[in-house]
PDB file of C-alpha atoms in Angstrom:
ATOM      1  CA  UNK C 239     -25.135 -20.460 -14.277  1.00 66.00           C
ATOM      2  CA  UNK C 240     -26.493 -23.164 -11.672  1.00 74.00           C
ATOM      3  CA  UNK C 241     -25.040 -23.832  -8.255  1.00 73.00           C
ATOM      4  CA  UNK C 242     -23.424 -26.518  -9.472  1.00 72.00           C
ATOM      5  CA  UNK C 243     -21.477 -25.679 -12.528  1.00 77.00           C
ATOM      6  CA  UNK C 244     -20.219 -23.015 -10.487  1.00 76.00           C
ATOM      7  CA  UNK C 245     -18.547 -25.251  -7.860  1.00 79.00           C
ATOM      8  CA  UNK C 246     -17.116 -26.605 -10.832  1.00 87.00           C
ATOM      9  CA  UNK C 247     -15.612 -24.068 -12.003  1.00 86.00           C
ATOM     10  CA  UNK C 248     -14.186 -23.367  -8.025  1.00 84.00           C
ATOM     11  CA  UNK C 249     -12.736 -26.299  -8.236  1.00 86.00           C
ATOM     12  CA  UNK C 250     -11.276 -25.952 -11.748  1.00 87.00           C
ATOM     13  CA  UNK C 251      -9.874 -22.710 -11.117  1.00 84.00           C
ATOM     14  CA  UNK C 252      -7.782 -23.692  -7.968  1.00 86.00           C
ATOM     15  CA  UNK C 253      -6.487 -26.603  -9.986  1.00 91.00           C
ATOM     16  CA  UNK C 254      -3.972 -24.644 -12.447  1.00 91.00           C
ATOM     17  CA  UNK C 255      -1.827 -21.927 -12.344  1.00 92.00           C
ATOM     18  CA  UNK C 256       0.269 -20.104  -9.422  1.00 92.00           C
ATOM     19  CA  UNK C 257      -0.196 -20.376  -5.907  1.00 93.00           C
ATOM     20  CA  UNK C 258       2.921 -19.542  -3.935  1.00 93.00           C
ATOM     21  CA  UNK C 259       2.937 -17.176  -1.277  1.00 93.00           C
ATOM     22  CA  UNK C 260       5.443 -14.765  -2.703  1.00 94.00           C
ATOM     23  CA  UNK C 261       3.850 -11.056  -2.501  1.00 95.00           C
ATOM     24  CA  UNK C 262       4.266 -10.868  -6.239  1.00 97.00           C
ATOM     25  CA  UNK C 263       1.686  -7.730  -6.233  1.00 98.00           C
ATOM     26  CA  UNK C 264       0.407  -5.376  -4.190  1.00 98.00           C
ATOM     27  CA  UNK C 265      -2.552  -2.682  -3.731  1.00 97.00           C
ATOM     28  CA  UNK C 266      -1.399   0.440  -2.092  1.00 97.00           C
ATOM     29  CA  UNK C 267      -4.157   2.955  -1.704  1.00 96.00           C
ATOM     30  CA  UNK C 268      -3.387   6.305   0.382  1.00 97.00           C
ATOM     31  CA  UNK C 269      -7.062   7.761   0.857  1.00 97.00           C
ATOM     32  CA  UNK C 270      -8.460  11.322   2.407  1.00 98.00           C
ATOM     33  CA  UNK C 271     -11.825  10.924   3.776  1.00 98.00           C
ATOM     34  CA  UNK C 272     -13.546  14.445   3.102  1.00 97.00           C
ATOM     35  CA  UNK C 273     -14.274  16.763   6.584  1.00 96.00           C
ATOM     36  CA  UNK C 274     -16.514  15.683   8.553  1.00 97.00           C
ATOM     37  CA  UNK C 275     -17.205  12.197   7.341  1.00 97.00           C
ATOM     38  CA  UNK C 276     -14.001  10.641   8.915  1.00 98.00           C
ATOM     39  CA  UNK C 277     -15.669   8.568  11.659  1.00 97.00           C
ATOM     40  CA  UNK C 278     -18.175   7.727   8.929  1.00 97.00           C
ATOM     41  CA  UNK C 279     -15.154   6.728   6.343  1.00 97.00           C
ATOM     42  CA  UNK C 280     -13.424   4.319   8.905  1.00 98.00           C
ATOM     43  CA  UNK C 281     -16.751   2.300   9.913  1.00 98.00           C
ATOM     44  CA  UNK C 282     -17.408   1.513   6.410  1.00 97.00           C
ATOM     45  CA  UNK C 283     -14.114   0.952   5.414  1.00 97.00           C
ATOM     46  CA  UNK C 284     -13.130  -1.589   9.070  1.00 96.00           C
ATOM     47  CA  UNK C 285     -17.089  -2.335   8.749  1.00 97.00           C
ATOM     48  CA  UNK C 286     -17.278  -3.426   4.781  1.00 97.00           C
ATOM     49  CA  UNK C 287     -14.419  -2.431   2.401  1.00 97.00           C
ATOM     50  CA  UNK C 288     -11.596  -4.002   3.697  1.00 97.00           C
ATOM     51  CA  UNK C 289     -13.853  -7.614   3.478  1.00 97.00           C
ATOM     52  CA  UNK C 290     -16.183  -7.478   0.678  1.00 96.00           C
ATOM     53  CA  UNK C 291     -14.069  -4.631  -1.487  1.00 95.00           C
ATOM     54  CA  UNK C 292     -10.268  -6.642  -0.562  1.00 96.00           C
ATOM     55  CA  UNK C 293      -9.561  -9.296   1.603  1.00 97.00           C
ATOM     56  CA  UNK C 294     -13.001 -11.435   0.451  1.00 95.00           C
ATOM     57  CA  UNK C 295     -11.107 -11.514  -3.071  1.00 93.00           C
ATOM     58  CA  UNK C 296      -9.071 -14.399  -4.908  1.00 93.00           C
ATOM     59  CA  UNK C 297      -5.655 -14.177  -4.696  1.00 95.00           C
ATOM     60  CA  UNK C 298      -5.621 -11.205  -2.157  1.00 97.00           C
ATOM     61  CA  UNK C 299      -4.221 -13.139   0.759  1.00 97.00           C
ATOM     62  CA  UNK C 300      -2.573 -10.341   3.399  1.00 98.00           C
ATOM     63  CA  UNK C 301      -4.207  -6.823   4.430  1.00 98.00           C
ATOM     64  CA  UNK C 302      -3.010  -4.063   6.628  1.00 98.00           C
ATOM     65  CA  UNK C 303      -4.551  -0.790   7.274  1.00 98.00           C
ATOM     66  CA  UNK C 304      -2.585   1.786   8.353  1.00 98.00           C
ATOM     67  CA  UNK C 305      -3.444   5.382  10.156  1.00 98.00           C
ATOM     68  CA  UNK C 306      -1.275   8.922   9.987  1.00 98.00           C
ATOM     69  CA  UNK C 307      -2.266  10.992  13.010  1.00 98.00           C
ATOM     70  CA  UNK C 308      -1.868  14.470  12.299  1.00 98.00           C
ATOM     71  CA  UNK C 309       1.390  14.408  13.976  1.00 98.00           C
ATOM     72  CA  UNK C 310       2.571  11.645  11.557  1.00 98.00           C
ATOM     73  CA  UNK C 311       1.382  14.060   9.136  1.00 98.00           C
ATOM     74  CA  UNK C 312       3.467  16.890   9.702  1.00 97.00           C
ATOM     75  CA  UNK C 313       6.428  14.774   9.637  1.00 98.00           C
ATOM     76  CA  UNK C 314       5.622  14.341   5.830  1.00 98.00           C
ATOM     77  CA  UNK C 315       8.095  15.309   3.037  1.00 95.00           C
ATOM     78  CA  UNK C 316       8.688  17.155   0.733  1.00 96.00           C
ATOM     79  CA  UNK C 317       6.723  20.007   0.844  1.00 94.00           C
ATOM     80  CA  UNK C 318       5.963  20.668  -2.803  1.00 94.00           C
ATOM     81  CA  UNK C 319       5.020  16.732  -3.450  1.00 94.00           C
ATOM     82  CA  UNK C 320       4.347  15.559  -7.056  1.00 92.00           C
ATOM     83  CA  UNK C 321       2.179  11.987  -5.090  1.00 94.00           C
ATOM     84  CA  UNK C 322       0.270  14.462  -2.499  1.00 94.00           C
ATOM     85  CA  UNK C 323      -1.003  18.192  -2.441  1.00 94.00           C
ATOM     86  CA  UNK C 324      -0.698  18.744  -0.008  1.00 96.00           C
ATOM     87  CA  UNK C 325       1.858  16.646   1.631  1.00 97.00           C
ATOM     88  CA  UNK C 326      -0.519  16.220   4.566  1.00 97.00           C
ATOM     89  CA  UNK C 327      -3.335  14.595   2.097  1.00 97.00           C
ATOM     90  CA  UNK C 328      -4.543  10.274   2.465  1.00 97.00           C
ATOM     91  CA  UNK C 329      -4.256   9.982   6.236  1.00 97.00           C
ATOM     92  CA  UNK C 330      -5.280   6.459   5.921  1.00 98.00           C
ATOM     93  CA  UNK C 331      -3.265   3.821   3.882  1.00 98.00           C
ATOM     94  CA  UNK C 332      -4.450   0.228   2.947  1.00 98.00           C
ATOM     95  CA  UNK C 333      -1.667  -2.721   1.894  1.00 98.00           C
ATOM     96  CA  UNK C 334      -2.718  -5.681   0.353  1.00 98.00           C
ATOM     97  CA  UNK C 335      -0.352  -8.918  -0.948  1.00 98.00           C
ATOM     98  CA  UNK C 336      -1.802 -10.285  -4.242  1.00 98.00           C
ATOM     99  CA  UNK C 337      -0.279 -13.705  -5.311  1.00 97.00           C
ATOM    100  CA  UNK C 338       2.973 -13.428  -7.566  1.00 96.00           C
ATOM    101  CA  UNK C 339       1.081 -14.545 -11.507  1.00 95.00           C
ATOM    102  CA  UNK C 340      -2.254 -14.036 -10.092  1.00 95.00           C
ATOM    103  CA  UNK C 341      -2.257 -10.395 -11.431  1.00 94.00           C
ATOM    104  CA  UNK C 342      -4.935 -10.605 -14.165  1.00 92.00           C
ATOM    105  CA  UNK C 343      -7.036 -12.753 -12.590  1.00 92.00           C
ATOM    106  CA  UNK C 344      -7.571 -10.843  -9.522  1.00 94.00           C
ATOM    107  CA  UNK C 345      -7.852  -7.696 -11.443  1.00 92.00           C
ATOM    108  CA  UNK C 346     -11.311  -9.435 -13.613  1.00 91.00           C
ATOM    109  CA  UNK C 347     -12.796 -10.134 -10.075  1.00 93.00           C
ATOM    110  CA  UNK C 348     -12.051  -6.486  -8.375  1.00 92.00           C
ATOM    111  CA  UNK C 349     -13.542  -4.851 -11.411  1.00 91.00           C
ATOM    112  CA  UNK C 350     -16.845  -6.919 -10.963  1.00 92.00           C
ATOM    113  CA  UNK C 351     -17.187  -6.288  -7.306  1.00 94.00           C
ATOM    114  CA  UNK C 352     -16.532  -2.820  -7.282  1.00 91.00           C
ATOM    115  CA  UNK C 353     -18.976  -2.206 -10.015  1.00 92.00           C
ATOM    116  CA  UNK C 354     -21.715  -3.976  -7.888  1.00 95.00           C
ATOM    117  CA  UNK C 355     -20.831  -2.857  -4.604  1.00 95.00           C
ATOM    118  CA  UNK C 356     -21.157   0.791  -6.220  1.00 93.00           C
ATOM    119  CA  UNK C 357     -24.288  -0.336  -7.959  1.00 94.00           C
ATOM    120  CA  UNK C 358     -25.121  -1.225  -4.281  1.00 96.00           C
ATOM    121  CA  UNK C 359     -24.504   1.836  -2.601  1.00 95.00           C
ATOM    122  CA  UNK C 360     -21.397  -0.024  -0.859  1.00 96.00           C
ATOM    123  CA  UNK C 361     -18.785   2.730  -1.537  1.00 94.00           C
ATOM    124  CA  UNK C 362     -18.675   5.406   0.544  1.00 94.00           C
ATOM    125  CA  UNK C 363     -18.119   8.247  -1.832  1.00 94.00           C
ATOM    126  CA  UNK C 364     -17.207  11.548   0.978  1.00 96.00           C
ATOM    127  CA  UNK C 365     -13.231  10.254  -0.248  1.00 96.00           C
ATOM    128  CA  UNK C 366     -10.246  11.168  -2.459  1.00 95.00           C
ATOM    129  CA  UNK C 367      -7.979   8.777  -3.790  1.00 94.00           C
ATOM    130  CA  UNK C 368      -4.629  10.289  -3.213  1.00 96.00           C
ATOM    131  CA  UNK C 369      -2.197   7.528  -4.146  1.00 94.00           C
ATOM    132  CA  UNK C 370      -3.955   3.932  -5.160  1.00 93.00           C
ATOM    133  CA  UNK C 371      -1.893   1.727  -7.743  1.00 92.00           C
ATOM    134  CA  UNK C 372      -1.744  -1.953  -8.506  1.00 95.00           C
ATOM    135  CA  UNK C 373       2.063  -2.256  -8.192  1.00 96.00           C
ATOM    136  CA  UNK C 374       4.597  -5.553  -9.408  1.00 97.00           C
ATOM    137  CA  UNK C 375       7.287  -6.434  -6.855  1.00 98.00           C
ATOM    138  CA  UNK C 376      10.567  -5.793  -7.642  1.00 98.00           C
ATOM    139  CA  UNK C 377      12.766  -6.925  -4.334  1.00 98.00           C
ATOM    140  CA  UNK C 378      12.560  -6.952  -0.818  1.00 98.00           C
ATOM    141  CA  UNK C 379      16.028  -5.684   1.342  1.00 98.00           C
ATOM    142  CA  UNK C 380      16.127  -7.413   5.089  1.00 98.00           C
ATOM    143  CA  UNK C 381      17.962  -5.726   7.617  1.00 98.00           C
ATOM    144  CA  UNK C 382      18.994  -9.262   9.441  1.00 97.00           C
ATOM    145  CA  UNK C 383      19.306 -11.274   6.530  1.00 95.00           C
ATOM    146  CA  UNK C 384      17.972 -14.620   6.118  1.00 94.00           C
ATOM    147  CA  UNK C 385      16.421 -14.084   9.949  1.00 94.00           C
ATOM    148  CA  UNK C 386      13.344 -12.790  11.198  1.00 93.00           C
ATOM    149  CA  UNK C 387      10.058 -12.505   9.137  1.00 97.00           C
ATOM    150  CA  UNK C 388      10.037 -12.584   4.961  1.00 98.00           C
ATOM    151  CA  UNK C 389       8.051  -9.902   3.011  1.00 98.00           C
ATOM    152  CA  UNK C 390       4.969 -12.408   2.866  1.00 98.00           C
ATOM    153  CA  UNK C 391       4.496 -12.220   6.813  1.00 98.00           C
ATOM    154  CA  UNK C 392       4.873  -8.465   6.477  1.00 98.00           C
ATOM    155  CA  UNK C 393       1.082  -7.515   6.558  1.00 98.00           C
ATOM    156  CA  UNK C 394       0.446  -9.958   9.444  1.00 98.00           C
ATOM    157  CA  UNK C 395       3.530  -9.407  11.471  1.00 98.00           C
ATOM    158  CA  UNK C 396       2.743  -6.700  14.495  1.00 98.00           C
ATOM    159  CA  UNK C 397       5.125  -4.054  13.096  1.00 98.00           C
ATOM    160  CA  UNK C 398       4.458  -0.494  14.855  1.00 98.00           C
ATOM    161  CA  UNK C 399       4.755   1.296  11.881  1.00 98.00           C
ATOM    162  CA  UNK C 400       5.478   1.771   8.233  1.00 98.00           C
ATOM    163  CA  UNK C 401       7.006   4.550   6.031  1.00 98.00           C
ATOM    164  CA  UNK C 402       5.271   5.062   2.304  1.00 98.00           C
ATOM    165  CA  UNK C 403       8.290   6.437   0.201  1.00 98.00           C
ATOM    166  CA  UNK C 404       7.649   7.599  -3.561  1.00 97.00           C
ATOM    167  CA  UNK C 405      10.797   7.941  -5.531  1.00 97.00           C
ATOM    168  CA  UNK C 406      10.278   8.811  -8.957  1.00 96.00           C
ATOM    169  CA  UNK C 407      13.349   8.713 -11.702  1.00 95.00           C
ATOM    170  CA  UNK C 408      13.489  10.459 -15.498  1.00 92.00           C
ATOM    171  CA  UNK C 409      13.088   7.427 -17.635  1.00 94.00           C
ATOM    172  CA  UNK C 410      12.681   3.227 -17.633  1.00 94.00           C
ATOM    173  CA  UNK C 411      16.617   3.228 -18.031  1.00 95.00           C
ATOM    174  CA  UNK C 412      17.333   5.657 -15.000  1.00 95.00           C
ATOM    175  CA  UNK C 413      14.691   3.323 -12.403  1.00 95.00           C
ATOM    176  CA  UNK C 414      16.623   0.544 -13.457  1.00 96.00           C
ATOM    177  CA  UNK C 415      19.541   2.101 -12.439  1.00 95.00           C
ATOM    178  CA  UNK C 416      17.766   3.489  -9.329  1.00 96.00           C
ATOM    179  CA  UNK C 417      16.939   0.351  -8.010  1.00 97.00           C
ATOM    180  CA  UNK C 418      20.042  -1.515  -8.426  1.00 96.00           C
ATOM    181  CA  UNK C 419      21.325   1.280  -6.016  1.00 96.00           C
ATOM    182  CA  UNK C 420      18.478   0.940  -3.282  1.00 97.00           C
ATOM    183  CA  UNK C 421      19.028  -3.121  -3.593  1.00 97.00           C
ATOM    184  CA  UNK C 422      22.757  -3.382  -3.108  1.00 96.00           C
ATOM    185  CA  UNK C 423      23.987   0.064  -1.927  1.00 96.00           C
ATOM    186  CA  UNK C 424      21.564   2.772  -0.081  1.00 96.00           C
ATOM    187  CA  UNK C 425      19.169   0.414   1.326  1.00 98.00           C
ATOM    188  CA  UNK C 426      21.369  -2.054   3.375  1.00 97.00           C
ATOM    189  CA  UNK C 427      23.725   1.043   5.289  1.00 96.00           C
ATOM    190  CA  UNK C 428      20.235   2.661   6.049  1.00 96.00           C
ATOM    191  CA  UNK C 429      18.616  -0.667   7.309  1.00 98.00           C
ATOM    192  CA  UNK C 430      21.866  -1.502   9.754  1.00 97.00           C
ATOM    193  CA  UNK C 431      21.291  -0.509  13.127  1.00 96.00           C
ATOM    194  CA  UNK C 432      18.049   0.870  12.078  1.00 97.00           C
ATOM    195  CA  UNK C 433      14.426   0.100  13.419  1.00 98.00           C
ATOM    196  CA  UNK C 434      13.210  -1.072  10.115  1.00 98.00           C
ATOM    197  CA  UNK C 435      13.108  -5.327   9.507  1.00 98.00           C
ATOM    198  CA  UNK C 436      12.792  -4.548   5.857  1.00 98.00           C
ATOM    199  CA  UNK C 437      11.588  -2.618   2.854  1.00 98.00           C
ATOM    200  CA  UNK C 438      10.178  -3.691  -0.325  1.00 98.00           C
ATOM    201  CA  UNK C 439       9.880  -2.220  -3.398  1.00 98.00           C
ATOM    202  CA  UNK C 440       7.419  -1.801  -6.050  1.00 98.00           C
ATOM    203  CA  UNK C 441       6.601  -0.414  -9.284  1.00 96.00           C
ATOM    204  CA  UNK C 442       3.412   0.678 -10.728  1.00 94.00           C
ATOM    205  CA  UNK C 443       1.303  -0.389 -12.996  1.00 92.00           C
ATOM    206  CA  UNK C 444      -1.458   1.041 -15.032  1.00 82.00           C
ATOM    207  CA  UNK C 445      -5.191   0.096 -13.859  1.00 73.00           C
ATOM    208  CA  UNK C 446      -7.907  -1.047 -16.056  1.00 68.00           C
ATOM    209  CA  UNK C 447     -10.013   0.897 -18.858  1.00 62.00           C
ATOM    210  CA  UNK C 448     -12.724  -0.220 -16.630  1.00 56.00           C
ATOM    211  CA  UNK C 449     -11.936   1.160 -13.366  1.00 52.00           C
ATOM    212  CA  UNK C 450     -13.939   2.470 -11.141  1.00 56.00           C
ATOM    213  CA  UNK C 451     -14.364   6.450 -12.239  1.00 57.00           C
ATOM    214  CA  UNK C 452     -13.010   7.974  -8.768  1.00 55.00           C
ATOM    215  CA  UNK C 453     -10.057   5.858  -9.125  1.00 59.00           C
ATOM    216  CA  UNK C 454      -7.471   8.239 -11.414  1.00 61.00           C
ATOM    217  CA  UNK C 455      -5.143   6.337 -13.935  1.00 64.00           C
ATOM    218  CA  UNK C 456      -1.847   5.897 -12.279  1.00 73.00           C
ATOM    219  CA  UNK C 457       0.886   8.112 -12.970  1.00 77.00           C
ATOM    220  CA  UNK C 458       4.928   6.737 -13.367  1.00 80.00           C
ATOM    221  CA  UNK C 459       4.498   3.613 -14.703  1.00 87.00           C
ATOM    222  CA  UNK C 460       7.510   3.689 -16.508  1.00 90.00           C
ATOM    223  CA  UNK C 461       9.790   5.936 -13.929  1.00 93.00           C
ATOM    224  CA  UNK C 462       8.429   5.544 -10.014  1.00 95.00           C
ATOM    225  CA  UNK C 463       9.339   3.048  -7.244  1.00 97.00           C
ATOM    226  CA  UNK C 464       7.069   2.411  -4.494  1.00 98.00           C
ATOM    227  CA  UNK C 465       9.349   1.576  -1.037  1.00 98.00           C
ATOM    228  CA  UNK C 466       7.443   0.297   2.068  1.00 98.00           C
ATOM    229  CA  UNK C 467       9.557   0.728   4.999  1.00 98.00           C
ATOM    230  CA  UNK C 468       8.025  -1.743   8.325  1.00 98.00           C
ATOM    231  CA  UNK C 469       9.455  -0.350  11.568  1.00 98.00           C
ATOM    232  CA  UNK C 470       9.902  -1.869  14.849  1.00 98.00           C
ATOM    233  CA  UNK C 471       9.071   1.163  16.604  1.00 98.00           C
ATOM    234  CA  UNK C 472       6.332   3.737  16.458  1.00 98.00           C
ATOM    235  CA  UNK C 473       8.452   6.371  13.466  1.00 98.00           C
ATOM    236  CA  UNK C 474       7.005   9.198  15.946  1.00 97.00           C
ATOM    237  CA  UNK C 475      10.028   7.747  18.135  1.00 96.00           C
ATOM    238  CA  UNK C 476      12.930   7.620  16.016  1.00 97.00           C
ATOM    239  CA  UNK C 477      12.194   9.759  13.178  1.00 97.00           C
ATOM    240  CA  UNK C 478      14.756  11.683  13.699  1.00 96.00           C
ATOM    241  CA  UNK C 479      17.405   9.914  14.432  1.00 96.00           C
ATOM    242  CA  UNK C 480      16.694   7.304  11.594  1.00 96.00           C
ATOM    243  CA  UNK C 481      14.281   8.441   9.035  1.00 97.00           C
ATOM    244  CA  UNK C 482      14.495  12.203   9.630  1.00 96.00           C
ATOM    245  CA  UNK C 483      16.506  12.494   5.750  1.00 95.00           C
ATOM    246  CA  UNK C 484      14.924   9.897   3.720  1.00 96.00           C
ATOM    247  CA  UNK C 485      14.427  12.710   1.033  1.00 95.00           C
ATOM    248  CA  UNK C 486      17.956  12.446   0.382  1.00 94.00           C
ATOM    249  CA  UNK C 487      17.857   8.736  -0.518  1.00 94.00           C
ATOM    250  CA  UNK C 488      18.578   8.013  -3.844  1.00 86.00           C
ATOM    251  CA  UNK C 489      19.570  11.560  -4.798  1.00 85.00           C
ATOM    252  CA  UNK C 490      21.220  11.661  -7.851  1.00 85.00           C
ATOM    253  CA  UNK C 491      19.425   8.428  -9.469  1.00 87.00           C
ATOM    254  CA  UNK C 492      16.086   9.917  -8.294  1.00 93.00           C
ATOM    255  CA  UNK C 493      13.714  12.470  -6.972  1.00 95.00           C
ATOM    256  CA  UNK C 494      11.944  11.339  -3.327  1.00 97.00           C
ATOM    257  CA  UNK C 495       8.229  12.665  -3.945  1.00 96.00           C
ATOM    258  CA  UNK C 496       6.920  11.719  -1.061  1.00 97.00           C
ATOM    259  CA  UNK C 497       8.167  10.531   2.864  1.00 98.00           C
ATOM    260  CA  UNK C 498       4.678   9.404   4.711  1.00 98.00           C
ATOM    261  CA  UNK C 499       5.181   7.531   8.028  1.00 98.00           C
ATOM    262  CA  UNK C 500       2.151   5.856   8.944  1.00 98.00           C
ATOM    263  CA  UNK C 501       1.094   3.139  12.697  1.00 98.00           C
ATOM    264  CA  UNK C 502      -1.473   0.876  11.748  1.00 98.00           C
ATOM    265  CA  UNK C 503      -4.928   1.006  12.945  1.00 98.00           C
ATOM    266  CA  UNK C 504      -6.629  -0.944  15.580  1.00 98.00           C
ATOM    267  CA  UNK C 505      -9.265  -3.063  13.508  1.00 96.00           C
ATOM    268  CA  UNK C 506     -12.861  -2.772  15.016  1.00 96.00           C
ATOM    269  CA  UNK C 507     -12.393   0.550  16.621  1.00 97.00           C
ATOM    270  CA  UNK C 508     -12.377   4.468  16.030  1.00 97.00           C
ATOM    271  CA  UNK C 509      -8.614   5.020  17.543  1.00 97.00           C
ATOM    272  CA  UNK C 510      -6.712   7.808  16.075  1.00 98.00           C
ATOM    273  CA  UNK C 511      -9.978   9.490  13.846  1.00 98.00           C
ATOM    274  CA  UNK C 512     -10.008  12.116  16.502  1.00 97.00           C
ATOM    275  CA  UNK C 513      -6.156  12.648  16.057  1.00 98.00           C
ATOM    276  CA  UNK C 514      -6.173  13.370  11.998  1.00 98.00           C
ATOM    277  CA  UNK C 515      -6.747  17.191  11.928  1.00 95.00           C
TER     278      UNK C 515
END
């Protein structure tokens, strides 16, 4: 293909179909770099990933990498987790906003990359993939209403902290249930008075034949919600007055599988690798 046809097509491409800002997908991937290779796992991933393997990307327009210090860690719940085993596992998280319809064709273009930054020797392979899904957006609850920042600020907004919440439920029939109750019931009494601005919710969705191999096929399609709590205040300072029982939250409509409070990193540096064990 010459230079110029592929301007072309640039410029053809931008020209049809979606672009609003609305955070109609997301990529949430909860990783473990291996012993030992932690310092080496954040310099590739501030250094390279989060550019060339995310943000460099059509249609992935916000980022946010997130950090649990070992102290975060042990605040973790429940102990026997169906997402993590052990709880304590992916001590770093990455959020990304894909534009809503924009799905599929972002999806094409991660495939290729990935396949030749790993043909590369891009990918830094010392890593387990805890939690990553491609996830739809179901609703977004604010605490103050029509003020303060909307869910497509959230990855650029300085929030201290965020919670990763798994809630899975028994069938299709039973989430739908489930998250009626989180939009107009559980979720705005826990978000009054609290230090969280908002959550939004997700659900998963299956990835591509053609992933990369140390990528496993996501699990609950049909029967998890993925909430992302952003907090005003670091959680280690009012865990336990505010977030201390999120296992109970949705009990009856759903199991909580996993409660993972998280800060967010400091792009550019090493801060908090000597805190994760």
């Amino acid at each position: 293909m010459s230079e110029e046809t592929r301007s072309e097509t640039y410029a053809e491409l931008a020209s049809v179909g979606p672009y609003g800002v609305r955070p109609g997908h997301a990529l949430i991937t909860m990783v473990e770099p291996h012993p030992g290779h932690e310092y080496a796992y954040n310099r590739w991933y501030e250094d390279d990933h989060y550019y060339a393997g995310a943000m460099a990307m059509p249609w992935m327009y916000a980022g946010r990498r997130w950090v649990a210090t070992r102290e975060l860690q042990d605040l973790r719940g429940p102990e026997k987790s169906a997402v993590a085993r052990p709880v304590t596992a992916g001590c770093y998280l990455s959020t990304y906003w894909i534009t809503e319809g924009r799905y599929d064709d972002h999806m094409k273009w991660t495939v290729g990359i990935n396949k030749r930054l790993n043909h590369d020797a891009r990918v830094h392979q010392e890593r387990t993939h805890v939690f990553t899904a491609f996830q739809d957006h179901e609703t977004t609850v604010y605490r103050d209403g029509a003020a303060g920042p909307r869910d497509f600020h959230a990855l650029d907004h300085p929030y201290a902290g965020l919670i990763l919440q798994v809630i899975d439920s028994e069938g299709p029939a039973e989430r739908a249930e489930l998250l009626e109750r989180l939009r107009t019931r559980d979720l705005p009494r826990r978000l009054t008075g609290s230090p969280a601005a908002m959550v939004t919710i997700f659900r998963p969705t299956p990835l591509p034949g053609d992933r990369m191999t140390y990528v496993k096929q996501v699990e609950g399609v049909d029967t998890r919600l993925t909430l992302l709590w952003f907090l005003e205040r670091d959680p280690r300072e009012c865990w336990t007055e505010h977030f201390a029982d999120l296992e109970t939250l949705g009990t009856g409509a759903g199991r909580v599988e996993l409660v993972a409070p998280f800060i967010p990193t400091v792009p550019g540096t090493d801060r908090y690798v000597d805190e994760l064990r």
